[in-house]
Amino acid sequence: MERGLDTRVVHSGERREKLEEISTVNPIYLSNTFTLDEPAEMDAILGGQRSGFTYSRHGNPTVAALADTMANLEQGEGAVMYGSGMAALQGALLACDLKPGDTVVVSRDLYGATVSLSKQVFGSFGIETQVVDMSDTQAVVSLLCDERVKAIVFESISNPLLRVANLPAILEAAQEHGVISIVDNTFATPYLCNPLKQGASMVVHSTTKYLNGHGDVMGGAVITNAQTKAKLVAQQKLTGGVLGAMEAWLTQRGLKTFALRFERQLASASELASRLDAHPMVARVHHPSLVHHPDHDLAMSLFPRGQGAVLSFEMDGGQAAVYELMKSLNLVVPGTTVGDVYSLLLYPSMASHRSLSPEEKRNAGITDGLVRLSVGIENVEDIWNDLDTALREAAAKSV
Ligand code: PLP
């Protein structure tokens, strides 16, 4: 019997035979569920006896392709993708099996929301957060000896002062004391370092940033060993913060030009850092390529291919001067992210670090005149002209 039109519009064209040809770019599997001819096969996948896809919260082919790429780039045994960098950090902390009374050590200049995640979300379950100055390697190492410390979270290059953590020393101490180490490698990217190779337990990325790079996708990743990956997957099936297939596909496409983009961004950031360092309207520049940066030597030895594509600088005149600068820019976009193809300027006091008390800001070195620049792929002379003109206009207006 011929099926009704109302049935045919639902099923026609779907579930076609597999193509013999292999598409050179992965398809986007915008399907929340997957069917198999053989019920026993479906049973085996759902039971975990064989790999495969049944439901996109448990796994999706487009997302799995990106996870494989992330594992490859960070040289881990596996990776799990999340709906944002924060979801990835939450997943990583959840996989530490923390109990009430356990302590998580976090670096003082960690991305503000990561500190709040540990203090507020995990704190509400009785987990303590201990904030430490990561540049004081001795202080970090002695904290790791405390048996209540179960995990440490830090960034390979910090935001917004671009402090560089002594990765080898800290990761070795964490291993020695059985402390789980979570390294947020968002700013350094796999182009500059692979913390898993140096002994990190888990590497986290906000793929929203450099890896996607085009300002159109949120995403996060945790890259780790096979055993921890299995735990992350099991927990993510329950917590559900998965990455969508469309976002995964866009990120995979963005990644194809990541090395080319980042190479340009690294070179332009160093060039702009040294020009800003000599600018009469700039009081101080923070970038590890500069000899006066406190971590210059460490950065040059850990990251010889470039010292990051973000820099920050301080203006005399505090908030008023920064606001004038933001209004005077024509090319650089005032915005709250990093790592996109276009240059972005952020006022940490207003955005990333707004939840800090005045004392916390002072301790973290976040002054009223500090601005952060994420260097894009534009012609470096155009970025410079925009900054130079805007700095001079801002200085004239805020006198
Ligand atoms: N880690 C770092 C270093 C970040 O800068 C950010 C966001 O700015 C995050 C994590 C959080 O990532 P997302 O915004 O994708 O949740």
Coordinates of C-alpha atoms and ligand atoms in Angstrom, one line a residue:
M1 CA 0.0 0.0 0.0
E2 CA 1.3 3.4 -0.9
R3 CA 2.1 5.4 2.2
G4 CA 0.3 8.7 2.7
L5 CA 1.8 12.1 1.8
D6 CA 2.0 12.9 5.5
T7 CA 4.1 9.9 6.1
R8 CA 6.3 10.3 3.0
V9 CA 7.2 13.9 3.9
V10 CA 8.6 12.6 7.2
H11 CA 10.6 9.6 5.9
S12 CA 11.5 10.3 2.2
G13 CA 15.1 10.8 1.5
E14 CA 16.3 9.9 5.0
R15 CA 18.5 6.9 6.1
R16 CA 19.9 6.4 2.6
E17 CA 22.5 3.7 1.8
K18 CA 26.0 4.6 2.8
L19 CA 27.9 6.4 0.0
E20 CA 30.7 4.5 -1.6
E21 CA 32.6 7.8 -2.1
I22 CA 34.2 9.4 0.9
S23 CA 33.5 13.1 1.3
T24 CA 36.8 15.0 1.7
V25 CA 35.3 17.1 4.5
N26 CA 33.4 15.4 7.3
P27 CA 29.6 15.8 7.1
I28 CA 27.7 17.5 9.8
Y29 CA 25.6 14.9 11.6
L30 CA 22.7 17.0 12.8
S31 CA 21.0 13.9 14.1
N32 CA 20.2 13.4 17.8
T33 CA 19.7 9.7 17.3
F34 CA 21.3 6.9 15.2
T35 CA 19.6 3.7 14.2
L36 CA 21.1 0.3 13.3
D37 CA 19.7 -2.6 11.3
E38 CA 20.8 -5.1 13.9
P39 CA 19.3 -4.6 17.5
A40 CA 22.1 -6.7 19.0
E41 CA 24.6 -4.1 17.7
M42 CA 22.6 -1.3 19.2
D43 CA 22.6 -3.2 22.5
A44 CA 26.4 -3.6 22.3
I45 CA 26.9 0.1 21.8
L46 CA 24.6 1.1 24.6
G47 CA 26.2 -1.5 26.8
G48 CA 29.7 -0.1 26.0
Q49 CA 31.0 -3.4 24.5
R50 CA 31.6 -1.7 21.2
S51 CA 32.1 1.8 20.0
G52 CA 29.4 3.5 17.9
F53 CA 26.7 6.1 18.1
T54 CA 23.1 5.9 19.4
Y55 CA 22.3 9.3 20.8
S56 CA 24.1 12.6 20.5
R57 CA 24.4 13.2 24.2
H58 CA 26.4 10.0 24.4
G59 CA 28.4 10.7 21.2
N60 CA 28.1 12.2 17.8
P61 CA 30.3 11.5 14.7
T62 CA 31.0 15.2 14.0
V63 CA 31.9 15.9 17.6
A64 CA 34.0 12.7 17.8
A65 CA 36.0 13.8 14.8
L66 CA 36.9 17.1 16.5
A67 CA 37.7 15.3 19.8
D68 CA 40.1 13.1 17.9
T69 CA 41.7 16.2 16.4
M70 CA 42.1 17.8 19.9
A71 CA 43.7 14.6 21.3
N72 CA 46.1 14.6 18.4
L73 CA 47.0 18.3 18.8
E74 CA 47.6 18.0 22.5
Q75 CA 49.1 14.5 22.2
G76 CA 46.7 12.9 24.6
E77 CA 45.0 9.5 24.5
G78 CA 41.6 11.0 24.1
A79 CA 39.5 14.1 24.4
V80 CA 36.0 15.1 25.3
M81 CA 34.3 18.1 23.9
Y82 CA 32.0 20.4 25.8
G83 CA 29.5 23.2 25.1
S84 CA 32.0 25.9 26.4
G85 CA 35.4 26.2 28.0
M86 CA 33.7 26.6 31.4
A87 CA 31.7 23.4 30.9
A88 CA 35.1 21.7 30.1
L89 CA 36.6 23.1 33.3
Q90 CA 33.6 21.9 35.3
G91 CA 34.0 18.4 33.6
A92 CA 37.7 18.3 34.5
L93 CA 37.0 19.2 38.2
L94 CA 34.2 16.8 38.4
A95 CA 36.5 14.0 37.2
C96 CA 38.8 14.7 40.2
D97 CA 36.3 12.9 42.6
L98 CA 36.6 15.7 45.1
K99 CA 35.1 15.1 48.6
P100 CA 34.1 17.6 51.3
G101 CA 37.3 18.8 53.0
D102 CA 39.5 18.4 49.9
T103 CA 41.3 21.4 48.6
V104 CA 41.7 22.7 45.0
V105 CA 44.7 25.0 44.5
V106 CA 44.0 27.6 41.9
S107 CA 46.4 30.3 40.5
R108 CA 45.7 33.8 41.6
D109 CA 45.6 35.2 38.0
L110 CA 43.4 32.4 36.7
Y111 CA 40.4 33.4 34.5
G112 CA 38.0 34.9 37.0
A113 CA 35.1 32.5 36.2
T114 CA 37.4 29.5 36.9
V115 CA 38.2 30.7 40.4
S116 CA 34.5 31.4 41.0
L117 CA 33.6 27.9 39.6
S118 CA 35.9 26.3 42.2
K119 CA 34.9 28.6 45.1
Q120 CA 31.2 28.9 44.5
V121 CA 30.0 25.7 42.7
F122 CA 32.5 23.2 44.2
G123 CA 32.7 25.2 47.4
S124 CA 29.0 24.6 48.0
F125 CA 29.8 20.9 48.3
G126 CA 32.4 21.5 51.0
I127 CA 35.5 21.7 48.7
E128 CA 38.0 24.3 49.7
T129 CA 39.7 26.6 47.2
Q130 CA 43.3 27.8 47.9
V131 CA 44.5 30.7 45.8
V132 CA 48.2 30.8 45.1
D133 CA 50.6 33.1 43.2
M134 CA 51.8 30.7 40.4
S135 CA 54.9 32.7 39.8
D136 CA 56.2 31.7 43.3
T137 CA 57.1 28.1 42.3
Q138 CA 58.4 27.3 45.8
A139 CA 55.1 28.3 47.4
V140 CA 53.1 26.2 44.9
V141 CA 55.3 23.2 45.4
S142 CA 55.1 23.4 49.2
L143 CA 51.3 23.6 49.0
L144 CA 51.2 20.5 46.9
C145 CA 52.7 18.6 49.8
D146 CA 49.6 19.2 51.9
E147 CA 47.6 16.0 51.8
R148 CA 44.2 17.8 51.6
V149 CA 45.3 19.2 48.2
K150 CA 43.7 16.9 45.6
A151 CA 43.9 19.1 42.4
I152 CA 45.6 22.1 41.0
V153 CA 44.2 24.3 38.2
F154 CA 46.4 26.9 36.4
E155 CA 47.0 28.4 33.0
S156 CA 50.2 27.9 31.0
I157 CA 50.0 31.7 30.1
S158 CA 47.8 33.7 32.3
N159 CA 45.3 36.5 31.6
P160 CA 45.7 39.5 31.5
L161 CA 49.3 39.9 32.7
L162 CA 50.7 37.0 30.6
R163 CA 52.5 35.4 33.5
V164 CA 54.1 32.1 32.6
A165 CA 53.9 29.1 34.9
N166 CA 56.9 27.0 35.5
L167 CA 55.1 24.0 33.9
P168 CA 57.9 21.4 34.3
A169 CA 58.6 22.1 38.0
I170 CA 54.9 22.3 39.0
L171 CA 53.8 19.3 37.0
E172 CA 56.6 17.2 38.4
A173 CA 55.8 18.2 42.0
A174 CA 52.1 17.5 41.3
Q175 CA 52.9 14.0 40.0
E176 CA 55.2 13.3 43.0
H177 CA 52.5 14.2 45.5
G178 CA 49.6 12.5 43.6
V179 CA 47.9 15.8 42.9
I180 CA 45.7 15.9 39.8
S181 CA 46.9 18.8 37.6
I182 CA 44.5 20.6 35.2
V183 CA 46.3 23.0 32.8
D184 CA 44.2 25.5 30.9
N185 CA 46.2 25.8 27.7
T186 CA 43.8 28.3 26.0
F187 CA 46.3 31.2 25.7
A188 CA 49.4 29.2 24.9
T189 CA 47.5 26.7 22.6
P190 CA 49.1 23.4 21.4
Y191 CA 51.2 25.5 19.0
L192 CA 53.4 26.6 22.0
C193 CA 53.2 23.7 24.4
N194 CA 51.7 20.3 25.2
P195 CA 51.4 20.1 29.0
L196 CA 50.3 16.4 28.9
K197 CA 53.8 15.6 27.6
Q198 CA 55.2 17.4 30.7
G199 CA 53.1 15.3 33.0
A200 CA 49.7 17.2 33.3
S201 CA 46.7 15.0 34.2
M202 CA 44.3 17.0 32.0
V203 CA 44.6 19.8 29.5
V204 CA 41.6 22.1 29.1
H205 CA 40.8 24.5 26.2
S206 CA 38.2 27.1 25.6
T207 CA 38.0 26.2 21.9
T208 CA 35.9 29.4 21.6
K209 CA 39.2 31.2 21.4
Y210 CA 42.2 30.6 19.1
L211 CA 41.3 27.0 17.9
N212 CA 38.0 28.0 16.3
G213 CA 39.3 31.6 15.9
H214 CA 36.4 33.1 14.0
G215 CA 34.3 34.5 16.8
D216 CA 31.2 32.4 15.9
V217 CA 31.3 29.4 18.1
M218 CA 31.4 28.5 21.9
G219 CA 33.2 25.3 22.9
G220 CA 35.5 23.5 25.2
A221 CA 37.7 20.4 25.4
V222 CA 39.4 18.2 28.0
I223 CA 42.3 16.2 26.7
T224 CA 43.7 13.4 28.9
N225 CA 44.6 9.7 29.2
A226 CA 42.2 6.9 28.2
Q227 CA 41.1 6.1 31.8
T228 CA 40.2 9.7 32.6
K229 CA 38.6 10.1 29.3
A230 CA 36.2 7.2 30.1
K231 CA 35.3 8.8 33.3
L232 CA 34.7 12.2 31.6
V233 CA 32.5 10.5 29.0
A234 CA 30.5 8.6 31.7
Q235 CA 29.9 11.8 33.7
Q236 CA 29.1 13.9 30.6
K237 CA 26.3 11.4 29.7
L238 CA 24.7 12.4 33.0
T239 CA 25.6 16.1 33.2
G240 CA 24.9 16.7 29.5
G241 CA 27.0 19.7 28.6
V242 CA 27.8 18.4 25.1
L243 CA 29.1 20.3 22.1
G244 CA 26.6 20.5 19.2
A245 CA 27.5 19.0 15.8
M246 CA 27.3 22.3 14.0
E247 CA 29.7 23.9 16.5
A248 CA 32.0 21.0 16.2
W249 CA 32.1 21.2 12.5
L250 CA 32.7 25.0 12.5
T251 CA 35.5 24.5 15.0
Q252 CA 37.1 21.7 12.9
R253 CA 37.0 24.1 9.9
G254 CA 38.4 26.9 12.0
L255 CA 41.2 24.7 13.1
K256 CA 42.5 24.1 9.6
T257 CA 43.9 27.6 9.5
F258 CA 44.9 27.8 13.2
A259 CA 48.7 27.4 12.7
L260 CA 48.8 30.0 10.0
R261 CA 46.7 32.4 12.0
F262 CA 48.6 31.9 15.2
E263 CA 52.0 32.3 13.6
R264 CA 50.9 35.7 12.3
Q265 CA 49.3 36.7 15.6
L266 CA 52.4 35.7 17.6
A267 CA 54.7 37.8 15.4
S268 CA 52.4 40.8 15.4
A269 CA 51.9 40.6 19.2
S270 CA 55.7 40.8 19.8
E271 CA 56.0 43.6 17.3
L272 CA 53.2 45.6 18.9
A273 CA 54.4 44.9 22.4
S274 CA 57.8 46.5 21.6
R275 CA 56.3 49.5 19.8
L276 CA 53.8 50.1 22.7
D277 CA 56.7 49.8 25.1
A278 CA 58.2 52.9 23.6
H279 CA 54.9 54.8 23.2
P280 CA 54.7 58.0 25.2
M281 CA 51.1 57.4 26.2
V282 CA 51.7 53.9 27.6
A283 CA 53.0 53.5 31.1
R284 CA 53.8 49.8 31.0
V285 CA 53.5 46.8 28.7
H286 CA 53.0 43.2 29.7
H287 CA 54.2 40.6 27.2
P288 CA 56.7 37.8 27.9
S289 CA 58.7 38.7 24.8
L290 CA 59.8 41.9 26.5
V291 CA 63.0 41.6 28.5
H292 CA 61.5 43.5 31.5
H293 CA 58.6 41.0 31.8
P294 CA 59.2 39.0 35.0
D295 CA 58.9 35.7 33.2
H296 CA 60.8 36.6 30.0
D297 CA 63.6 34.0 30.5
L298 CA 61.2 31.2 31.4
A299 CA 58.9 32.1 28.5
M300 CA 61.8 32.1 26.0
S301 CA 62.9 28.7 27.2
L302 CA 59.4 27.1 27.4
F303 CA 57.9 28.8 24.3
P304 CA 60.7 29.6 21.9
R305 CA 58.3 29.8 18.9
G306 CA 56.4 32.8 20.3
Q307 CA 55.3 34.1 23.7
G308 CA 51.6 34.4 23.2
A309 CA 49.4 36.6 21.0
V310 CA 47.7 38.6 23.8
L311 CA 49.4 41.5 25.5
S312 CA 48.3 44.1 28.0
F313 CA 49.3 47.6 28.8
E314 CA 48.7 50.3 31.3
M315 CA 47.6 53.9 30.6
D316 CA 48.1 56.8 33.0
G317 CA 44.7 58.3 33.6
G318 CA 42.8 55.2 34.8
Q319 CA 39.3 54.4 33.8
A320 CA 38.6 57.8 32.0
A321 CA 41.6 57.3 29.8
V322 CA 40.7 53.7 29.0
Y323 CA 37.1 54.7 28.1
E324 CA 38.4 57.4 25.8
L325 CA 40.8 54.8 24.2
M326 CA 37.9 52.4 23.6
K327 CA 35.8 55.2 22.0
S328 CA 38.7 56.3 19.8
L329 CA 39.4 52.9 18.2
N330 CA 38.3 52.3 14.7
L331 CA 39.7 48.9 13.8
V332 CA 40.4 47.1 17.0
V333 CA 37.0 45.9 18.5
P334 CA 36.3 46.5 22.1
G335 CA 35.0 43.0 23.1
T336 CA 35.2 40.4 25.8
T337 CA 37.0 37.5 24.1
V338 CA 40.4 36.6 22.7
G339 CA 41.8 34.6 19.9
D340 CA 39.6 35.8 17.0
V341 CA 40.8 36.8 13.5
Y342 CA 40.2 40.4 14.4
S343 CA 42.0 42.4 17.1
L344 CA 40.0 42.8 20.3
L345 CA 40.5 45.1 23.3
L346 CA 39.2 44.4 26.8
Y347 CA 39.1 46.4 30.0
P348 CA 39.7 43.7 32.6
S349 CA 38.5 45.9 35.5
M350 CA 35.1 46.1 33.7
A351 CA 34.9 42.6 32.2
S352 CA 37.0 39.6 33.1
H353 CA 37.9 40.7 36.6
R354 CA 34.9 42.8 37.5
S355 CA 33.8 40.4 40.3
L356 CA 37.1 40.9 42.2
S357 CA 37.2 43.2 45.2
P358 CA 39.5 46.3 45.0
E359 CA 42.0 44.4 47.2
E360 CA 41.8 41.3 45.1
K361 CA 42.4 43.4 42.0
R362 CA 45.4 45.1 43.6
N363 CA 46.9 41.7 44.6
A364 CA 46.3 40.4 41.1
G365 CA 47.9 43.5 39.5
I366 CA 44.7 44.6 37.8
T367 CA 45.0 48.4 37.8
D368 CA 42.4 51.0 36.7
G369 CA 44.5 51.8 33.6
L370 CA 45.1 48.2 32.4
V371 CA 43.8 47.1 29.0
R372 CA 44.2 43.8 27.3
L373 CA 44.8 43.4 23.5
S374 CA 44.1 40.2 21.6
V375 CA 46.1 40.6 18.4
G376 CA 44.2 39.6 15.3
I377 CA 45.5 38.6 11.8
E378 CA 45.1 42.0 10.3
N379 CA 48.1 43.9 8.8
V380 CA 50.2 44.8 11.8
E381 CA 50.7 48.4 10.5
D382 CA 46.9 48.9 10.4
I383 CA 46.6 47.6 14.0
W384 CA 49.5 49.9 15.1
N385 CA 48.0 53.0 13.3
D386 CA 44.7 52.4 15.0
L387 CA 46.2 52.0 18.5
D388 CA 48.6 54.9 18.1
T389 CA 45.9 57.3 16.8
A390 CA 43.5 56.2 19.5
L391 CA 46.1 56.5 22.3
R392 CA 47.0 60.0 21.2
E393 CA 43.3 61.0 20.9
A394 CA 42.5 59.5 24.3
A395 CA 45.4 61.3 25.9
A396 CA 44.3 64.6 24.4
K397 CA 40.6 64.2 25.6
S398 CA 41.4 63.0 29.1
V399 CA 43.8 65.9 29.9
Ligands
PLP1 N1 39.8 29.7 30.1 C1 40.3 30.9 29.7 C2 41.8 31.1 29.8 C3 39.4 31.9 29.2 O1 39.9 33.1 28.8 C4 38.1 31.6 29.1 C5 37.1 32.6 28.6 O2 37.4 33.8 28.4 C6 37.6 30.3 29.6 C7 38.5 29.4 30.0 C8 36.1 30.0 29.5 O3 35.8 29.7 28.2 P1 34.3 29.8 27.6 O4 34.0 31.3 27.5 O5 34.4 29.2 26.2 O6 33.4 29.1 28.5

